[in-house]
Amino acid sequence: MLKLAVFVSGRGSNLKSIVDSIETGKLNAIVLAVISNKSDAPALSFAKDKSILTFVVSSNNNQEAISFFDLSQKLIELEIDLIVLAGFLKKIPDDFVELFENRIINIHPALLPSFGGKGMYGLNVHKAVFDSSAKLSGATVHFVNQNYDEGKIIAQKCVDISDVKTPEEIADRVLNIEHLLLPEVIQFFAEGKVKIINQRVVIE
Ligand code: GAR
């Protein structure tokens, strides 16, 4: 069973979709820890209600939070197989990324490599997609490297947005897809199907 740590910053609907998929037997994994940069994130309350271990992490010397270094030690102790950034809006420090190389994945609410990078999170992404007049959007799951949204792409799903009237409508359509895509990709990891061959991520 794949041991997961899930990083969240707010609402946590992607965390819920992971937990739902586990509870309904579609995903052979267990969420051993939920980590947030915000102590009042609704996603943390959800995790506590599910009796999942929670941590608040901070890069600054915040008294109520642990450092990324201390967190890395906890995750090693817990023998975490995969770290999932599910709406985590802070940059992960480089040494943490290095320590868990190819074991951190992120879900991004657009079709990378477009509409990614610093500041591109949440509704900002959907506003940029809306303003571009793109007819398709979607969700991307990718490995996390030292640069925002630039790690290798693992899987994508797209959605028709040709008839939307607002960025919020794009957000709703994309979120529905995220809730399908993320558990599906984690299950590929659980089955040992995610490989990097000739610089490309393949599922086989
Ligand atoms: C999701 O749409 C996720 O893709 C996005 O934040 C939202 C979190 O929602 N992440 C990013 O924009 C990262 N660049 P949730 O808390 O309900 O899962």
Coordinates of C-alpha atoms and ligand atoms in Angstrom, one line a residue, residues 8-16 43 85-89 106-110 117 120-123 125-126 139-140 142 148-149 171 174-175 178-179, ligand 1:
V8 CA -2.5 21.5 1.1
S9 CA -3.1 25.3 1.6
G10 CA -6.8 25.8 1.7
R11 CA -10.1 24.1 0.9
G12 CA -8.7 20.6 0.3
S13 CA -11.2 19.2 -2.3
N14 CA -8.3 17.3 -3.9
L15 CA -7.3 15.8 -0.6
K16 CA -11.0 14.7 -0.2
A43 CA -8.2 20.9 4.6
L85 CA 1.0 18.7 -3.5
A86 CA -2.8 19.1 -3.7
G87 CA -3.3 22.8 -3.8
F88 CA -0.2 23.7 -1.9
L89 CA 0.6 27.3 -2.8
N106 CA 1.9 18.4 -8.0
I107 CA -1.5 19.0 -9.5
H108 CA -1.8 22.2 -11.6
P109 CA -5.1 23.5 -12.8
A110 CA -4.1 24.1 -16.5
G117 CA 5.0 29.6 -13.1
M120 CA 0.0 31.1 -11.3
Y121 CA -2.3 29.4 -8.8
G122 CA -6.0 29.1 -8.2
L123 CA -8.2 31.6 -10.0
V125 CA -4.6 30.6 -13.7
H126 CA -8.2 30.4 -14.9
A139 CA -5.3 19.6 -15.3
T140 CA -1.7 18.5 -15.2
H142 CA 3.8 16.6 -12.9
Y148 CA 7.6 26.3 -10.4
D149 CA 5.5 24.0 -12.6
A171 CA -12.3 26.6 -12.5
V174 CA -11.1 21.9 -14.3
L175 CA -11.7 21.0 -10.7
E178 CA -8.6 17.2 -11.1
H179 CA -10.7 15.1 -8.8
Ligands
GAR1 C1 -6.7 23.2 -7.2 O1 -7.4 23.7 -8.3 C2 -5.2 23.0 -7.5 O2 -5.0 22.5 -8.9 C3 -4.7 24.4 -7.4 O3 -5.2 24.9 -6.2 C4 -6.6 24.3 -6.1 C5 -6.7 23.7 -4.7 O4 -8.0 23.3 -4.5 N1 -3.2 24.4 -7.3 C6 -2.5 25.3 -7.9 O5 -3.0 26.3 -8.5 C7 -1.0 25.1 -7.8 N2 -0.3 25.9 -8.7 P1 -8.4 22.3 -3.3 O6 -7.7 22.9 -2.1 O7 -9.8 22.3 -3.2 O8 -7.8 21.0 -3.7

